[in-house]
């Protein structure tokens, strides 16, 4: 074969090979493999609305300036939003689902999954179905058939199930007191079972005072009031727990904390129900609406000081 003809044959072979290679990497199969594993949103920060559907419940989270708010206008819990952002923008594939459990996982995804849709304004960017247990999160992108174990950076001890929940109470900001010393007007801590421990702090012209205690330790008063700059409950109670509220309304609370702030929206009251050596959840009724919540034990450790705590040791 002449040398020129031989070179033409080599060039033709290379052209066919390259064309086949380009066709392979651009084929629908290759695209499918790429798209079905892209659980994160590529443009970080673009999402401003998220809708979570879970069976009959629907939760809409909307970005408003620097806050995310729920259906009813409640500010969403900051730690949950931080984790949800990591799920949106930083999620990766941890591992594929093994063939042995794949069909069962698909059935659970159809029956039990939470559906999370990410929007930029009203444009749908991505829709994902998620299921979880205490340790693993599984996701399936809408339009594809293969689910995967999902990995992302989790901040704090937040269960996966809470992050894909459509229960609005689960997403509400848990801060119940957020007052500064400069804006607190009065604070009452009432012990219904032992009234001698109750106390009232009121703002005077130049300082705070404990009613009926002229020689109270002013440094202790200020240190105590400073605790109210950020007080959180453990959680708001879901709908199926509301029967507990009916029983609590029939009895006197063990403690009541009432805070009046210069700014009305920072004023709040919580009634706490607690039995000695109680090991179950500690319930409270919050604000004038008597919303049922579960209390953090540290609320007792720091906020429920007794009257004699403020007595001055100076003679």
Coordinates of C-alpha atoms in Angstrom, one line a residue:
X1 CA 0.0 0.0 0.0
X2 CA 1.4 3.4 -0.9
X3 CA 2.6 5.4 2.0
X4 CA 0.1 8.2 1.3
X5 CA -2.9 5.8 1.3
X6 CA -1.6 4.2 4.5
X7 CA -1.6 7.6 6.2
X8 CA -5.2 8.2 5.0
X9 CA -6.3 4.9 6.5
X10 CA -4.8 5.8 9.9
X11 CA -6.4 9.2 9.9
X12 CA -9.8 7.7 9.0
X13 CA -9.5 5.2 11.8
X14 CA -8.6 7.9 14.3
X15 CA -11.5 10.0 13.1
X16 CA -14.0 7.2 13.6
X17 CA -12.5 6.3 17.0
X18 CA -12.7 10.0 18.2
X19 CA -16.3 10.3 16.9
X20 CA -17.3 7.2 18.7
X21 CA -15.7 8.4 21.9
X22 CA -17.4 11.8 21.7
X23 CA -20.7 10.1 21.0
X24 CA -20.2 7.8 24.1
X25 CA -19.4 10.6 26.6
X26 CA -22.3 12.7 25.2
X27 CA -24.8 9.9 25.1
X28 CA -28.0 10.0 27.2
X29 CA -26.6 7.3 29.4
X30 CA -23.6 9.4 30.3
X31 CA -25.8 12.4 31.0
X32 CA -28.2 10.4 33.1
X33 CA -25.4 9.1 35.3
X34 CA -24.2 12.7 35.8
X35 CA -27.6 14.3 36.5
X36 CA -29.0 11.6 38.8
X37 CA -26.1 12.1 41.3
X38 CA -26.2 15.9 41.4
X39 CA -28.1 16.3 44.7
X40 CA -26.7 19.8 45.4
X41 CA -27.7 23.1 43.8
X42 CA -24.7 24.4 41.8
X43 CA -25.2 28.1 42.4
X44 CA -24.8 28.6 46.2
X45 CA -27.2 31.1 47.7
X46 CA -29.8 31.2 44.9
X47 CA -32.5 29.3 46.6
X48 CA -35.1 31.6 48.3
X49 CA -38.0 29.2 48.7
X50 CA -38.2 25.6 49.8
X51 CA -41.3 23.4 50.0
X52 CA -41.3 20.2 52.0
X53 CA -44.2 17.7 51.5
X54 CA -44.6 14.8 53.9
X55 CA -47.7 12.8 53.4
X56 CA -50.6 15.3 54.1
X57 CA -48.4 18.1 55.5
X58 CA -46.8 20.9 53.5
X59 CA -44.2 23.3 54.9
X60 CA -43.1 26.3 52.9
X61 CA -39.9 28.1 54.0
X62 CA -39.3 31.5 52.5
X63 CA -36.2 33.6 52.7
X64 CA -37.0 37.1 54.0
X65 CA -33.9 39.4 54.1
X66 CA -31.6 37.5 56.4
X67 CA -34.3 35.2 57.9
X68 CA -36.2 32.1 56.8
X69 CA -39.8 32.1 57.7
X70 CA -42.4 29.3 57.9
X71 CA -46.0 29.2 56.6
X72 CA -47.4 31.1 59.5
X73 CA -44.6 33.7 59.5
X74 CA -42.6 32.1 62.3
X75 CA -38.8 32.6 62.1
X76 CA -37.2 29.3 61.3
X77 CA -34.7 27.7 63.6
X78 CA -31.2 28.9 62.7
X79 CA -29.4 25.6 63.2
X80 CA -32.0 23.7 61.1
X81 CA -31.6 26.3 58.3
X82 CA -27.8 26.0 58.4
X83 CA -28.0 22.3 58.0
X84 CA -30.6 22.6 55.3
X85 CA -28.3 24.9 53.4
X86 CA -25.5 22.3 53.6
X87 CA -28.0 19.7 52.3
X88 CA -28.9 22.0 49.4
X89 CA -25.5 23.2 48.4
X90 CA -22.9 20.7 49.7
X91 CA -24.5 17.3 49.5
X92 CA -22.6 14.5 47.8
X93 CA -23.0 10.8 47.1
X94 CA -21.9 8.7 50.0
X95 CA -22.5 5.3 48.3
X96 CA -24.9 3.6 46.0
X97 CA -27.8 1.4 47.2
X98 CA -26.9 -2.3 47.0
X99 CA -29.0 -4.5 44.7
X100 CA -30.2 -6.6 47.7
X101 CA -32.2 -3.7 49.2
X102 CA -32.7 -1.5 46.2
X103 CA -36.3 -2.6 45.4
X104 CA -37.4 -2.2 49.1
X105 CA -35.8 1.2 49.3
X106 CA -37.7 2.3 46.2
X107 CA -41.0 1.1 47.7
X108 CA -40.3 3.1 50.9
X109 CA -39.4 6.2 48.9
X110 CA -42.8 6.0 47.1
X111 CA -44.8 5.4 50.3
X112 CA -42.9 7.4 53.0
X113 CA -40.5 9.9 51.6
X114 CA -40.4 13.6 52.2
X115 CA -40.4 15.6 48.9
X116 CA -38.2 18.7 49.0
X117 CA -38.4 21.2 46.2
X118 CA -35.9 24.1 45.9
X119 CA -36.9 27.3 44.1
X120 CA -35.3 30.5 42.9
X121 CA -38.2 32.8 43.1
X122 CA -40.9 30.7 41.4
X123 CA -38.5 28.7 39.2
X124 CA -38.1 25.0 40.3
X125 CA -34.4 24.2 40.5
X126 CA -34.5 20.7 41.8
X127 CA -36.9 18.2 43.5
X128 CA -35.6 15.4 45.7
X129 CA -37.3 12.7 47.7
X130 CA -35.6 11.8 51.0
X131 CA -36.0 9.1 53.6
X132 CA -33.9 8.6 56.7
X133 CA -33.3 6.7 59.9
X134 CA -31.2 7.9 62.8
X135 CA -27.9 7.4 61.0
X136 CA -28.5 7.4 57.2
X137 CA -30.1 9.7 54.6
X138 CA -31.2 8.4 51.3
X139 CA -32.2 10.6 48.4
X140 CA -33.8 10.2 44.9
X141 CA -33.8 13.1 42.4
X142 CA -37.1 13.6 40.7
X143 CA -37.1 12.1 37.2
X144 CA -34.5 9.4 37.9
X145 CA -34.7 5.8 39.1
X146 CA -31.6 5.3 41.3
X147 CA -31.5 6.4 44.9
X148 CA -28.3 7.0 46.8
X149 CA -27.0 7.3 50.3
X150 CA -26.4 11.1 50.8
X151 CA -23.5 12.7 52.7
X152 CA -23.3 16.4 53.8
X153 CA -21.8 18.4 56.6
X154 CA -24.1 18.2 59.7
X155 CA -23.8 21.1 62.2
X156 CA -24.8 20.2 65.8
X157 CA -26.8 17.2 66.9
X158 CA -29.7 17.5 64.4
X159 CA -31.4 14.2 63.4
X160 CA -31.9 13.8 59.7
X161 CA -35.6 13.1 60.2
X162 CA -36.0 16.7 61.6
X163 CA -34.4 18.2 58.6
X164 CA -36.9 16.6 56.2
X165 CA -39.9 17.1 58.4
X166 CA -42.9 19.1 57.1
X167 CA -44.1 19.7 60.7
X168 CA -44.0 23.5 61.1
X169 CA -43.6 23.3 64.9
X170 CA -40.4 21.4 64.3
X171 CA -38.9 24.3 62.3
X172 CA -39.9 27.2 64.6
X173 CA -37.2 29.2 66.2
X174 CA -36.9 27.9 69.8
X175 CA -35.8 31.2 71.4
X176 CA -38.4 32.3 73.9
X177 CA -36.4 35.1 75.7
X178 CA -34.0 37.4 73.9
X179 CA -33.9 40.5 76.0
X180 CA -30.9 42.7 77.0
X181 CA -30.4 44.2 80.4
X182 CA -30.9 47.6 78.8
X183 CA -34.5 46.8 77.7
X184 CA -35.9 44.6 80.5
X185 CA -38.5 46.3 82.6
X186 CA -39.7 43.6 85.1
X187 CA -39.1 40.0 85.7
X188 CA -41.1 37.7 87.9
X189 CA -40.1 34.1 88.9
X190 CA -43.1 32.5 90.7
X191 CA -42.8 29.2 92.7
X192 CA -46.4 28.1 93.2
X193 CA -45.4 25.3 95.6
X194 CA -43.0 27.4 97.7
X195 CA -43.9 31.0 97.5
X196 CA -41.0 32.0 99.8
X197 CA -38.6 31.4 96.9
X198 CA -40.5 33.7 94.5
X199 CA -39.0 37.0 93.5
X200 CA -39.6 40.1 91.4
X201 CA -37.0 42.2 89.7
X202 CA -38.0 45.8 88.7
X203 CA -36.1 48.5 87.0
X204 CA -35.6 51.6 89.1
X205 CA -34.3 55.1 88.2
X206 CA -30.7 54.1 88.4
X207 CA -30.6 50.3 88.9
X208 CA -32.6 47.1 89.3
X209 CA -34.0 46.0 92.6
X210 CA -35.6 42.9 94.2
X211 CA -39.0 43.8 95.6
X212 CA -38.9 43.5 99.4
X213 CA -35.1 43.1 99.5
X214 CA -33.5 46.5 100.0
X215 CA -30.0 45.1 100.3
X216 CA -30.0 42.7 97.3
X217 CA -26.6 42.1 95.6
X218 CA -26.8 44.3 92.5
X219 CA -24.0 42.3 90.7
X220 CA -26.0 39.1 91.1
X221 CA -29.1 40.8 89.7
X222 CA -27.3 42.0 86.6
X223 CA -25.6 38.6 86.1
X224 CA -29.0 36.9 86.4
X225 CA -30.8 39.2 84.0
X226 CA -28.0 38.7 81.5
X227 CA -29.1 35.0 81.2
X228 CA -32.2 36.2 79.4
X229 CA -30.4 37.4 76.3
X230 CA -30.9 34.0 74.7
X231 CA -33.1 31.3 76.3
X232 CA -34.3 28.4 74.2
X233 CA -36.8 25.6 74.7
X234 CA -36.0 22.1 73.5
X235 CA -38.9 21.9 71.0
X236 CA -42.5 22.9 70.3
X237 CA -44.8 20.0 70.5
X238 CA -46.4 18.4 67.4
X239 CA -50.2 18.1 66.8
X240 CA -50.3 14.5 68.2
X241 CA -49.0 15.7 71.6
X242 CA -51.6 18.4 72.1
X243 CA -53.7 16.1 74.4
X244 CA -51.0 16.8 77.0
X245 CA -51.9 20.5 77.0
X246 CA -55.5 19.7 78.1
X247 CA -54.3 17.9 81.2
X248 CA -51.8 20.7 82.1
X249 CA -54.4 23.4 81.9
X250 CA -56.3 21.7 84.7
X251 CA -53.4 22.0 87.2
X252 CA -51.2 24.7 88.5
X253 CA -47.7 25.0 87.0
X254 CA -44.8 24.4 89.3
X255 CA -43.0 27.6 88.1
X256 CA -43.9 30.6 86.1
X257 CA -41.4 33.1 84.5
X258 CA -42.8 36.4 83.3
X259 CA -40.6 38.9 81.5
X260 CA -41.8 42.3 80.5
X261 CA -39.5 44.1 78.0
X262 CA -39.4 47.6 76.7
X263 CA -40.1 46.1 73.3
X264 CA -43.4 44.3 73.4
X265 CA -42.4 41.5 71.0
X266 CA -39.6 40.5 73.4
X267 CA -42.0 40.2 76.4
X268 CA -43.0 36.6 77.2
X269 CA -44.2 34.2 79.8
X270 CA -43.7 30.5 80.3
X271 CA -45.4 28.2 82.8
X272 CA -43.3 25.1 83.6
X273 CA -44.7 21.8 84.9
X274 CA -42.2 19.6 86.8
X275 CA -42.4 16.9 89.4
X276 CA -39.5 16.1 91.8
X277 CA -37.1 13.5 90.2
X278 CA -39.0 13.6 87.0
X279 CA -37.2 11.7 84.2
X280 CA -39.7 12.1 81.4
X281 CA -40.1 15.2 79.2
X282 CA -40.6 18.5 81.1
X283 CA -43.5 20.4 79.5
X284 CA -44.3 24.1 79.5
X285 CA -47.1 26.3 78.2
X286 CA -45.7 29.3 76.4
X287 CA -47.1 32.9 76.1
X288 CA -50.7 33.9 76.1
X289 CA -51.6 31.3 73.5
X290 CA -50.5 28.5 75.9
X291 CA -48.4 26.8 73.3
X292 CA -47.2 23.4 74.4
X293 CA -43.4 22.9 74.4
X294 CA -40.7 20.7 75.9
X295 CA -38.2 22.4 78.2
X296 CA -34.4 22.1 78.3
X297 CA -33.3 20.9 81.8
X298 CA -30.8 23.8 81.8
X299 CA -33.7 26.2 82.1
X300 CA -34.0 25.0 85.7
X301 CA -30.3 25.1 86.4
X302 CA -29.8 28.7 85.4
X303 CA -33.1 30.5 85.4
X304 CA -34.9 29.0 88.4
X305 CA -32.8 30.7 91.1
X306 CA -34.4 31.1 94.5
X307 CA -35.0 34.4 96.3
X308 CA -32.2 34.0 98.8
X309 CA -29.7 33.8 95.9
X310 CA -29.8 37.6 95.6
X311 CA -29.2 38.4 99.3
X312 CA -26.2 40.5 99.8
X313 CA -23.4 38.9 101.9
X314 CA -22.1 42.3 103.0
X315 CA -23.0 43.3 106.5

